[in-house]
mmCIF file of C-alpha atoms and ligand atoms in Angstrom:
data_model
loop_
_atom_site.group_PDB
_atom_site.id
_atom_site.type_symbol
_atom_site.label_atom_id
_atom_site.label_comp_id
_atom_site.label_asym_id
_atom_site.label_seq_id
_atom_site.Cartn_x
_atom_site.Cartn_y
_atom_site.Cartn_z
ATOM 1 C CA UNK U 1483 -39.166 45.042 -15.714
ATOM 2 C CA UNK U 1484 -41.960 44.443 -17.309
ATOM 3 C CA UNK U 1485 -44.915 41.365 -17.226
ATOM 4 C CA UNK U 1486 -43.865 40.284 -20.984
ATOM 5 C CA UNK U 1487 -39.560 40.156 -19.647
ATOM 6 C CA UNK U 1488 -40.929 38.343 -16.107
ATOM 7 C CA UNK U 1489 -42.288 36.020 -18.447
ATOM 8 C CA UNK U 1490 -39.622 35.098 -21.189
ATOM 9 C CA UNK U 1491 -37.257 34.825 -18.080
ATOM 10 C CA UNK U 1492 -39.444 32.197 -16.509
ATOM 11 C CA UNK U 1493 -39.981 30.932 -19.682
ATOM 12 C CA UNK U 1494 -36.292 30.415 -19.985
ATOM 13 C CA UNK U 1495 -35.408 29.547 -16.533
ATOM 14 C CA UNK U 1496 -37.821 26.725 -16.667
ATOM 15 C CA UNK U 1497 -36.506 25.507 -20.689
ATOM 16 C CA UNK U 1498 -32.605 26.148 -19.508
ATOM 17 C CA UNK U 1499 -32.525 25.611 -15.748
ATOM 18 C CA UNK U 1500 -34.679 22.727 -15.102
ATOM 19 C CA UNK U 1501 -33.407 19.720 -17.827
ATOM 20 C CA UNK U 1502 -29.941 21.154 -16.578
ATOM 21 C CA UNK U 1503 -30.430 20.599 -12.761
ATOM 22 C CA UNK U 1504 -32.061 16.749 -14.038
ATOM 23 C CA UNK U 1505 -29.561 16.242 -15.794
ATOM 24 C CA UNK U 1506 -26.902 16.963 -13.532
ATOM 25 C CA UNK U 1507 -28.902 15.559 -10.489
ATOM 26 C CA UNK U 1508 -28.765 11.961 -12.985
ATOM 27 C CA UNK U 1509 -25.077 12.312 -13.133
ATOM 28 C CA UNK U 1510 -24.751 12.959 -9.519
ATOM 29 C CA UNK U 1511 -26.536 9.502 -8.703
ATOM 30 C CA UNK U 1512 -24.630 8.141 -11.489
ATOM 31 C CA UNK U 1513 -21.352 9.451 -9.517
ATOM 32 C CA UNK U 1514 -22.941 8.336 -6.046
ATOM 33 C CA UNK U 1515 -23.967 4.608 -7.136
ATOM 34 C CA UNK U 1516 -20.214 4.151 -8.877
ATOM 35 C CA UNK U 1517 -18.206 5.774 -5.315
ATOM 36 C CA UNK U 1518 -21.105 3.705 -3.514
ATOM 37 C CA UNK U 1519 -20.087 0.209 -5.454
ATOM 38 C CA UNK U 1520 -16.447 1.161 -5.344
ATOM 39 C CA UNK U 1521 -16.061 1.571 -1.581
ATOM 40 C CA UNK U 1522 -18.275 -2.069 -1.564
ATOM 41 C CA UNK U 1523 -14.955 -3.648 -3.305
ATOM 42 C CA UNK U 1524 -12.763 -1.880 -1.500
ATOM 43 C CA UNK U 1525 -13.769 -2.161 2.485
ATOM 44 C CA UNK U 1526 -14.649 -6.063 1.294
ATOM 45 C CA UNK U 1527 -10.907 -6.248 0.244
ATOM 46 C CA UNK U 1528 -9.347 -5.476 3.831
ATOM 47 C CA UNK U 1529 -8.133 -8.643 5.272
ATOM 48 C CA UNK U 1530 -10.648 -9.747 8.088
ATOM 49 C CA UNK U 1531 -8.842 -12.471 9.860
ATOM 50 C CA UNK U 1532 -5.254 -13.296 10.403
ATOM 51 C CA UNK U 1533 -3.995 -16.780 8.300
ATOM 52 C CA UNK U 1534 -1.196 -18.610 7.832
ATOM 53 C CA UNK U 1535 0.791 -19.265 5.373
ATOM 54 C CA UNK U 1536 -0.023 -22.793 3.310
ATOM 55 C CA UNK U 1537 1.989 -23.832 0.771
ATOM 56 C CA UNK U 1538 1.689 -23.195 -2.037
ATOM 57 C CA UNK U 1539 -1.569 -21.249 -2.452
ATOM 58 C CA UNK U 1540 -2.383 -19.813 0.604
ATOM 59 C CA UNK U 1541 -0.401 -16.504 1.521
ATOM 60 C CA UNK U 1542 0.115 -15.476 4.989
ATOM 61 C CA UNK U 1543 -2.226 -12.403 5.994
ATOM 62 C CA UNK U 1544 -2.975 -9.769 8.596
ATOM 63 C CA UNK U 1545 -6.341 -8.422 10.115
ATOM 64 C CA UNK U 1546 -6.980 -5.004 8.853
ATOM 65 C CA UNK U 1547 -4.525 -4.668 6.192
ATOM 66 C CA UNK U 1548 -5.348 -4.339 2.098
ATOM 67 C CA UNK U 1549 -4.382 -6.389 -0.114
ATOM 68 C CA UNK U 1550 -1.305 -5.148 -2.157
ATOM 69 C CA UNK U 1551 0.637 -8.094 -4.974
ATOM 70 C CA UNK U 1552 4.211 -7.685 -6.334
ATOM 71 C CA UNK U 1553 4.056 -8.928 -9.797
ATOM 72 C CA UNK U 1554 7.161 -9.630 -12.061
ATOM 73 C CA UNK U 1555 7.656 -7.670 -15.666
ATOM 74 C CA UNK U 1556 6.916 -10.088 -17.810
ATOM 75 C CA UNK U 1557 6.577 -7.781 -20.791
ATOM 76 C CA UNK U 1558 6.081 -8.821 -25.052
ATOM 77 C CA UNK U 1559 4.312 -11.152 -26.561
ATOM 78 C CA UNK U 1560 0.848 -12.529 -25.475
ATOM 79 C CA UNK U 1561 2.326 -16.076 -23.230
ATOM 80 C CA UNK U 1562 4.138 -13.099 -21.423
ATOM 81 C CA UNK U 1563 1.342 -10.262 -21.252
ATOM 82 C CA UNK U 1564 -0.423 -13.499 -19.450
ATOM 83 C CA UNK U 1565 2.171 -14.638 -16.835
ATOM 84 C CA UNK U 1566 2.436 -10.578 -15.949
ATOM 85 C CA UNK U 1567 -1.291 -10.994 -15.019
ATOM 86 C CA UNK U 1568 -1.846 -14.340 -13.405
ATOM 87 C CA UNK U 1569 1.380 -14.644 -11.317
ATOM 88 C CA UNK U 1570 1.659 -12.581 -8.431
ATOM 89 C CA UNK U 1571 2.328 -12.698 -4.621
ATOM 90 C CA UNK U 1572 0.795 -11.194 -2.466
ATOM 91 C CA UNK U 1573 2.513 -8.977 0.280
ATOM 92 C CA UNK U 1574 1.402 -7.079 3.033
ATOM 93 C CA UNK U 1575 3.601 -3.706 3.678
ATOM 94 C CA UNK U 1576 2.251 -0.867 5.884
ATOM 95 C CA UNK U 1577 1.740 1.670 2.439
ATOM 96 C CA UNK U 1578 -0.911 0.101 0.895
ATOM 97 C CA UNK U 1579 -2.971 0.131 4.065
ATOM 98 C CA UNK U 1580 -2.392 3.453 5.316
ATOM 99 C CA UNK U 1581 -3.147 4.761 1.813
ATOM 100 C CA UNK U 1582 -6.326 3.294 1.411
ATOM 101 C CA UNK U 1583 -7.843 3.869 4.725
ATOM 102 C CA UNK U 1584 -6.802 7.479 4.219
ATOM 103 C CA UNK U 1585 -8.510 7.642 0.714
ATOM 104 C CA UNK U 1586 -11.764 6.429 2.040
ATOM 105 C CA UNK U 1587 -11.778 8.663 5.163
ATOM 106 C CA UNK U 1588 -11.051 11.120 2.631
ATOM 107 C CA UNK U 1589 -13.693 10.324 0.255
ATOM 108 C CA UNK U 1590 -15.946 10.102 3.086
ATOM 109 C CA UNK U 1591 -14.852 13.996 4.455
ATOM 110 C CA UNK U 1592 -14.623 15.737 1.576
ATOM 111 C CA UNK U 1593 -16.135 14.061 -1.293
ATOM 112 C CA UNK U 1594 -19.791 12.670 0.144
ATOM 113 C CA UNK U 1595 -18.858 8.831 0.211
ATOM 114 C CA UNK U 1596 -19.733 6.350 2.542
ATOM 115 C CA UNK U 1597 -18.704 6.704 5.806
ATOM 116 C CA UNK U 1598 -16.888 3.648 6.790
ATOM 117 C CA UNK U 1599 -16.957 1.570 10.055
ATOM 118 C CA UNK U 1600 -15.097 2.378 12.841
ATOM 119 C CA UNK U 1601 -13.877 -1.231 13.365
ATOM 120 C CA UNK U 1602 -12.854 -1.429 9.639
ATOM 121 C CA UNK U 1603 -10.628 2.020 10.482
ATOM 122 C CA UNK U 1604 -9.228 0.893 13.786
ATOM 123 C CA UNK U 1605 -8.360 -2.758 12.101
ATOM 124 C CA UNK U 1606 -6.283 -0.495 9.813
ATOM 125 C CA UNK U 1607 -4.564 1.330 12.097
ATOM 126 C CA UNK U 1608 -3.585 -1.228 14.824
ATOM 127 C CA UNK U 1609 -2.406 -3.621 11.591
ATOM 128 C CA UNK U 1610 0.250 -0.837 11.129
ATOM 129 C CA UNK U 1611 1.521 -1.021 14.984
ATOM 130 C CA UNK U 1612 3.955 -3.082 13.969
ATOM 131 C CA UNK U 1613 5.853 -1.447 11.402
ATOM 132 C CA UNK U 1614 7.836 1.461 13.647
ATOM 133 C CA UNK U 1615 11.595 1.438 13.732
ATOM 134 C CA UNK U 1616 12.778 -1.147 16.027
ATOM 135 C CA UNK U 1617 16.358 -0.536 15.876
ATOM 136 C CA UNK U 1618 15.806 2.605 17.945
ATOM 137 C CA UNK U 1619 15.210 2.380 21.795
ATOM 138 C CA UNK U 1620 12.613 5.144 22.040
ATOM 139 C CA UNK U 1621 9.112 5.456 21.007
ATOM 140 C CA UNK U 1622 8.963 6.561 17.573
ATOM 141 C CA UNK U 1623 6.988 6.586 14.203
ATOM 142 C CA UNK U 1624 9.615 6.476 11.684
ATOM 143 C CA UNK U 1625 7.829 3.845 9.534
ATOM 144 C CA UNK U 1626 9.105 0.610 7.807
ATOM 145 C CA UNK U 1627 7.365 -0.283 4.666
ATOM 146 C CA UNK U 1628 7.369 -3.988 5.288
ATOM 147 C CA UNK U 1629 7.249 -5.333 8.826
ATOM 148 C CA UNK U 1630 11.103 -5.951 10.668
ATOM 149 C CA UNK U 1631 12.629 -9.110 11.843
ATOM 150 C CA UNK U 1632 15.606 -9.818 14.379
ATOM 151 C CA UNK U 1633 18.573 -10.583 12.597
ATOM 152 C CA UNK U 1634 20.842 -11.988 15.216
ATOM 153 C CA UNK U 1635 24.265 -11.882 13.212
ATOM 154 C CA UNK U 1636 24.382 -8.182 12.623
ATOM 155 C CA UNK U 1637 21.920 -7.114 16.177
ATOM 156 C CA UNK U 1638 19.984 -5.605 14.100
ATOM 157 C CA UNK U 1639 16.206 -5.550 13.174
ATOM 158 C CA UNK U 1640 15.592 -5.361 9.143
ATOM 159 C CA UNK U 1641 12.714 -5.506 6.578
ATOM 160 C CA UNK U 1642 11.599 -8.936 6.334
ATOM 161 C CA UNK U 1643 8.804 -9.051 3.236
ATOM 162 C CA UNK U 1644 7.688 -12.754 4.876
ATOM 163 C CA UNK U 1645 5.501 -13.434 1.718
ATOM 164 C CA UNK U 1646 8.278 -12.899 -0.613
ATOM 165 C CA UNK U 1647 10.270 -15.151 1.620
ATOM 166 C CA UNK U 1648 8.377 -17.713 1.767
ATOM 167 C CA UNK U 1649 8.015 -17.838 -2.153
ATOM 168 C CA UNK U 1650 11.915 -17.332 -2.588
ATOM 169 C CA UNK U 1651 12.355 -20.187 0.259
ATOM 170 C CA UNK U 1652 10.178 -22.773 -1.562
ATOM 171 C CA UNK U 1653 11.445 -21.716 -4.918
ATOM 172 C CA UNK U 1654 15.107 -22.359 -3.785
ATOM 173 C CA UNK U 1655 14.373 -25.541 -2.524
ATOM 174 C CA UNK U 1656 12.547 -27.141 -5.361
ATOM 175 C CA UNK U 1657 14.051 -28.181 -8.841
ATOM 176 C CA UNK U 1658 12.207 -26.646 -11.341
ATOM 177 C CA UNK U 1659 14.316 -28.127 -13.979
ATOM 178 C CA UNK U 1660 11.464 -30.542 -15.122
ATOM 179 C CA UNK U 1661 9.158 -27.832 -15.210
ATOM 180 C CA UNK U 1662 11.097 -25.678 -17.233
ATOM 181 C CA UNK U 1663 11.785 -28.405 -19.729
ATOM 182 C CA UNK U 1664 8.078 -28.872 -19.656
ATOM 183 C CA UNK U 1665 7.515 -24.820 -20.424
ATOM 184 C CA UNK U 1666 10.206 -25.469 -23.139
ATOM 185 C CA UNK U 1667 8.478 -28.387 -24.968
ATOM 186 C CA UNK U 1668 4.806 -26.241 -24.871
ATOM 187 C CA UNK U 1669 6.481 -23.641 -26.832
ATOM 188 C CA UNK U 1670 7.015 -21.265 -23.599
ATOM 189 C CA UNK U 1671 10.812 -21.024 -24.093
ATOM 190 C CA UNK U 1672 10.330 -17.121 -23.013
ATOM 191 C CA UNK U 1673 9.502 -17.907 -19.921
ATOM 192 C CA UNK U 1674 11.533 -20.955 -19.105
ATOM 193 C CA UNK U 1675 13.934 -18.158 -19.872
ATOM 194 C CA UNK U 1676 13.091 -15.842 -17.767
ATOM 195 C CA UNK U 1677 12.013 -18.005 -14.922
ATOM 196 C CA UNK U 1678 15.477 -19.676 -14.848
ATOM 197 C CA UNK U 1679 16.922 -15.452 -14.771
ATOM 198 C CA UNK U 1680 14.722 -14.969 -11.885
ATOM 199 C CA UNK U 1681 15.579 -17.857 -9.697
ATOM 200 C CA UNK U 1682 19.213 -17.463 -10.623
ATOM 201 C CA UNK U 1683 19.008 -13.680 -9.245
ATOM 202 C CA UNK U 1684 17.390 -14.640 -5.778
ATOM 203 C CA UNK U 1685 19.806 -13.489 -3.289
ATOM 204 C CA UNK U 1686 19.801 -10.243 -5.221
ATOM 205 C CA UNK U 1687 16.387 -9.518 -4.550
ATOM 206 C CA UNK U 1688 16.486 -10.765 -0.775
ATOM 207 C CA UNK U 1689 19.095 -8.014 -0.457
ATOM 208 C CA UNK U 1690 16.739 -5.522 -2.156
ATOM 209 C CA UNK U 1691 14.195 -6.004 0.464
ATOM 210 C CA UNK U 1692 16.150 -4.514 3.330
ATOM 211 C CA UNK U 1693 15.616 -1.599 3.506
ATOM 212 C CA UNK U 1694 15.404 1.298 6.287
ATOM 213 C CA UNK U 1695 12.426 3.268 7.536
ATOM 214 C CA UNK U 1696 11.777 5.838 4.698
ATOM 215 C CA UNK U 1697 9.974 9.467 3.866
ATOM 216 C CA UNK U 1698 6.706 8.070 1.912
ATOM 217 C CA UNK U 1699 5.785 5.203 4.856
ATOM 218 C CA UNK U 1700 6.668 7.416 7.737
ATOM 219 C CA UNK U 1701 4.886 10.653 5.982
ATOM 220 C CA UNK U 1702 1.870 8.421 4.800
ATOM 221 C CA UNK U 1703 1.378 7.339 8.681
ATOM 222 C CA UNK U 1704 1.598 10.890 9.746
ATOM 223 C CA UNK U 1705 -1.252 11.932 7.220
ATOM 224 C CA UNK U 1706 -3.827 9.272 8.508
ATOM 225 C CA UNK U 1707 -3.415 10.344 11.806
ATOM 226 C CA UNK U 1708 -3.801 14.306 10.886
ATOM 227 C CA UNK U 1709 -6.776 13.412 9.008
ATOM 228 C CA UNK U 1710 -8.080 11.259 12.132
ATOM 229 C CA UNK U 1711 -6.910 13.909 14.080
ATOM 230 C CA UNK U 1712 -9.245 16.243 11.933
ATOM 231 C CA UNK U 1713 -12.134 13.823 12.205
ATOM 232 C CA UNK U 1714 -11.837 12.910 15.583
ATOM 233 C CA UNK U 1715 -15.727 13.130 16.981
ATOM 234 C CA UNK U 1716 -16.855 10.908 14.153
ATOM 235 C CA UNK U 1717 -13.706 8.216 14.628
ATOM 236 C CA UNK U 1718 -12.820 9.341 18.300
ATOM 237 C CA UNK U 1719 -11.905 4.960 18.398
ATOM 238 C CA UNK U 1720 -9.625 5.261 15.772
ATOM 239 C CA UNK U 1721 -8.289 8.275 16.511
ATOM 240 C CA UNK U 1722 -7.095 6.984 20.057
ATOM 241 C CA UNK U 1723 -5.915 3.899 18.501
ATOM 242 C CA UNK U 1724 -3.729 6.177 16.225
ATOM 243 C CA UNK U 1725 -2.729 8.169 19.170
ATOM 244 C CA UNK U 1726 -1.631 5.383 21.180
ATOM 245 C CA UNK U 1727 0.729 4.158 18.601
ATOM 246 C CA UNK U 1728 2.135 7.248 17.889
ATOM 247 C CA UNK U 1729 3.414 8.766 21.054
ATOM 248 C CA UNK U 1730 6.531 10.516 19.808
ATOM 249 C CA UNK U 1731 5.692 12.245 16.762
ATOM 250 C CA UNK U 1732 8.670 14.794 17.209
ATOM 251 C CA UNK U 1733 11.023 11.109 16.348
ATOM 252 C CA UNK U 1734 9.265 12.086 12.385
ATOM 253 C CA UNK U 1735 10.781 15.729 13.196
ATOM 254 C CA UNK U 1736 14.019 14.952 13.892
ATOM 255 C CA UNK U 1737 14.800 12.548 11.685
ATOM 256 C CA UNK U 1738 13.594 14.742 8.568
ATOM 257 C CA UNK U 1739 16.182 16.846 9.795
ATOM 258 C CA UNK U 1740 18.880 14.616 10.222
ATOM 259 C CA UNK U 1741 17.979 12.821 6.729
ATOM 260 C CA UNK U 1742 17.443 16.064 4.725
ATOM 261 C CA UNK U 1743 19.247 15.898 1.445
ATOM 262 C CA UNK U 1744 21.713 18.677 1.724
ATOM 263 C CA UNK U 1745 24.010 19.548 -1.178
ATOM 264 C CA UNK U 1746 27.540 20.120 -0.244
ATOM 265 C CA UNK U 1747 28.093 22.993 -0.731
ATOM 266 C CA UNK U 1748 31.643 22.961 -0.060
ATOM 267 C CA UNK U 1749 32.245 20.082 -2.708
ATOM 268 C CA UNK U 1750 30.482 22.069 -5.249
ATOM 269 C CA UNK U 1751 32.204 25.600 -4.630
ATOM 270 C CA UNK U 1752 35.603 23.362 -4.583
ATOM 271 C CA UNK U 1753 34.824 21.874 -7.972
ATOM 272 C CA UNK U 1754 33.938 25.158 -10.130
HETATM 273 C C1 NAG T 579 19.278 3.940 24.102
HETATM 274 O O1 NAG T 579 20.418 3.788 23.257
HETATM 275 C C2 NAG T 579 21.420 4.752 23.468
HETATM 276 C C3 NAG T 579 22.489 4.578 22.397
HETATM 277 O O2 NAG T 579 22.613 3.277 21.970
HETATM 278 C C4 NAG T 579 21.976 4.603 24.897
HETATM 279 O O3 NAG T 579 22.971 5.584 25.129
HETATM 280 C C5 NAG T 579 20.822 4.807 25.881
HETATM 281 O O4 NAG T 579 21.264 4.577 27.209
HETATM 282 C C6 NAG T 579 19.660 3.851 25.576
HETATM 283 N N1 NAG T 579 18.541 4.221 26.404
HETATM 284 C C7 NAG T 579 17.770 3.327 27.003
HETATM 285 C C8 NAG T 579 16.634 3.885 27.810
HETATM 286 O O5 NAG T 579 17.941 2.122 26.906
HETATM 287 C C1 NAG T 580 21.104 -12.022 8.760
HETATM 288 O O1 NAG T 580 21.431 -11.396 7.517
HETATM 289 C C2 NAG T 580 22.345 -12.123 6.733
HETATM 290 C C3 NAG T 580 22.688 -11.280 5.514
HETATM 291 O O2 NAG T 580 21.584 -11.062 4.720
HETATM 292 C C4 NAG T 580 21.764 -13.460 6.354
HETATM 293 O O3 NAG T 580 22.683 -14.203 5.586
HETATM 294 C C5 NAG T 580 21.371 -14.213 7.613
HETATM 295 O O4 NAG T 580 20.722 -15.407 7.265
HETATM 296 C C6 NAG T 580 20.459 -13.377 8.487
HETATM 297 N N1 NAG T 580 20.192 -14.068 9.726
HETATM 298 C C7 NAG T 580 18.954 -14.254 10.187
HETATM 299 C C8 NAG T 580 18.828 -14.945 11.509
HETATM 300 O O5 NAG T 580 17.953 -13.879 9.585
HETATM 301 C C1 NAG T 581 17.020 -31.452 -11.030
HETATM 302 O O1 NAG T 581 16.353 -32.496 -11.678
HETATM 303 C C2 NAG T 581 17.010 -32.946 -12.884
HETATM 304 C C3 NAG T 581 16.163 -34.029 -13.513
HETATM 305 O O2 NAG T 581 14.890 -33.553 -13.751
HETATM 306 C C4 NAG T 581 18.416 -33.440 -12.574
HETATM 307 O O3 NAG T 581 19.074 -33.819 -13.754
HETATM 308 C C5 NAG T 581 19.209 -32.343 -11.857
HETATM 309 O O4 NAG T 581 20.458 -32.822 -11.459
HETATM 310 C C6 NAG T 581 18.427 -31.813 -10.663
HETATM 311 N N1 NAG T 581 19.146 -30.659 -10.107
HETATM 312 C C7 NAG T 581 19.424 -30.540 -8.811
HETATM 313 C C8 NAG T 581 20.145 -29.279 -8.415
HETATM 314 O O5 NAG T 581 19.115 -31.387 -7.995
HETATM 315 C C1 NAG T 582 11.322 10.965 20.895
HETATM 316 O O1 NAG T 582 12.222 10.831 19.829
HETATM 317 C C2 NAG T 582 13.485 11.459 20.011
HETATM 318 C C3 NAG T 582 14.313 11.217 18.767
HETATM 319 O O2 NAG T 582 13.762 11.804 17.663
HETATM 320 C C4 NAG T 582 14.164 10.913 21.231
HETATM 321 O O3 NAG T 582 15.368 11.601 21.418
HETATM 322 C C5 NAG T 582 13.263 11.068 22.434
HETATM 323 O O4 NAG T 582 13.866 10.458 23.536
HETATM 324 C C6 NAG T 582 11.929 10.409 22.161
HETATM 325 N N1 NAG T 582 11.036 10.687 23.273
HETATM 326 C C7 NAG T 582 10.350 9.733 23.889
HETATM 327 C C8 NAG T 582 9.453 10.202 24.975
HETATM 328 O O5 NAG T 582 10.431 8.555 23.592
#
């Protein structure tokens, strides 16, 4: 090679390669500051204290957990477009947690974000203790999105959503007639409609919220403790805390098995 092709490579090296590694070394603080302001919302979001519930503004919450809101589909016109996004209530299931804590570990292993706190990662995982089967006698981690209460007619424990509970419990026992007749005479007919439609379909949704341990909360617990499993020396708190609440992972195993959706294929040969 000679001097004059040293040259013009330099000579391009230093026109190509150098605005191109500022510019992408702008971007990558660009990146950094946004995942650095982003995990700032999020880790302020977890829950930091247990409260009570206060009617009717104050929802009930658990340490450790993140925020996560049921909203109703209020869907057309702009009245309803604004009841969709200032009525909601706010509900703690296991899912939301898990998720998040596992995203920001994540972001934090494989993606250069913040690490996060110990504590905040241990507050997640021991919020989630109580959200195992109960209607099974052994240890187990087959996972519940919401949390399980006793119900002593049927001996059995079920999902018991105690935000939405309390809402449907103070919305049975008040008379919104007034209010809807107030909605009515503003001009919000739609929603004095579909208020009275939601109230009148209670019971419906109280049976909707029973529901068994399931594939996405049981897998989603399994995944934060593989990842805390993988990241152990930097969380070895968490990680212990995760251990201890998980004693039986085979339970996971065995139910997959048992719960596997398996075609019959008897029926279907019978039916050709
Ligand atoms: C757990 O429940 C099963 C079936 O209901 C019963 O046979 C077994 O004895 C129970 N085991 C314990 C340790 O209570
Ligand atoms: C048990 O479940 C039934 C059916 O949903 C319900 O009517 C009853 O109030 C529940 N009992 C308790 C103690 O929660
Ligand atoms: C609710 O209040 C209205 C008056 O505002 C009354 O006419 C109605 O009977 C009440 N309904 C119930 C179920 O108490
Ligand atoms: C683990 O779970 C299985 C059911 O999947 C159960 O048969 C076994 O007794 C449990 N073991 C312990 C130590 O609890």
């Amino acid at each position: 090679m000679c001097k004059c092709q040293q040259l013009f490579l330099i000579h391009v090296a230093i026109t190509v390669l150098i605005p191109t590694s500022h510019a992408e070394k702008l971007s990558r603080n660009v990146a950094k500051s946004t995942v650095e302001s982003l995990f700032n919302i999020v880790t302020s979001e977890q829950v930091k204290r247990d409260t009570p519930f206060i009617p009717p503004l104050f929802w009930e919450k658990k340490r450790g957990m993140w925020e996560s809101d049921v909203r109703f589909y209020f869907h057309g016109h702009e009245e309803l477009f604004l009841m969709r996004e200032a009525f909601k209530i706010y509900d703690d299931n296991m899912f939301a947690t898990a998720w998040i804590a596992s995203c920001i570990l994540e972001s934090f292993r494989y993606g250069n974000g913040p690490k996060p706190t110990e504590e905040a990662m241990t507050a997640a995982v021991r919020s989630i203790a109580e959200y195992h089967d109960k209607n099974v006698n052994y240890s187990n981690s087959l996972m519940t999105f919401w949390p399980q209460k006793y119900n002593a007619t049927f001996k059995a424990w079920s999902s018991y959503p105690y935000n939405l509970h309390h809402f449907f419990d103070i919305a049975a026992s008040t008379n919104f007639s007034a209010f809807e007749q107030f909605l009515d005479k503003i001009g919000l007919h739609d929603i004095e409609v579909i208020m009275a439609r939601l109230l009148a379909s209670v019971n419906g949704y109280l049976h909707a919220f029973m529901i068994p341990p399931d594939f996405d909360d049981t897998f989603v617990n399994l995944g934060l403790g593989s990842l805390l499993a993988e990241m152990k020396d930097e969380f070895p708190e968490t990680h212990a805390q995760w251990q201890s609440q998980n004693t039986n992972v085979t339970s996971v195993f065995d139910a997959l098995k048992k719960y596997a959706y398996r075609p019959n294929r008897m029926i279907v040969i019978s039916m050709l």
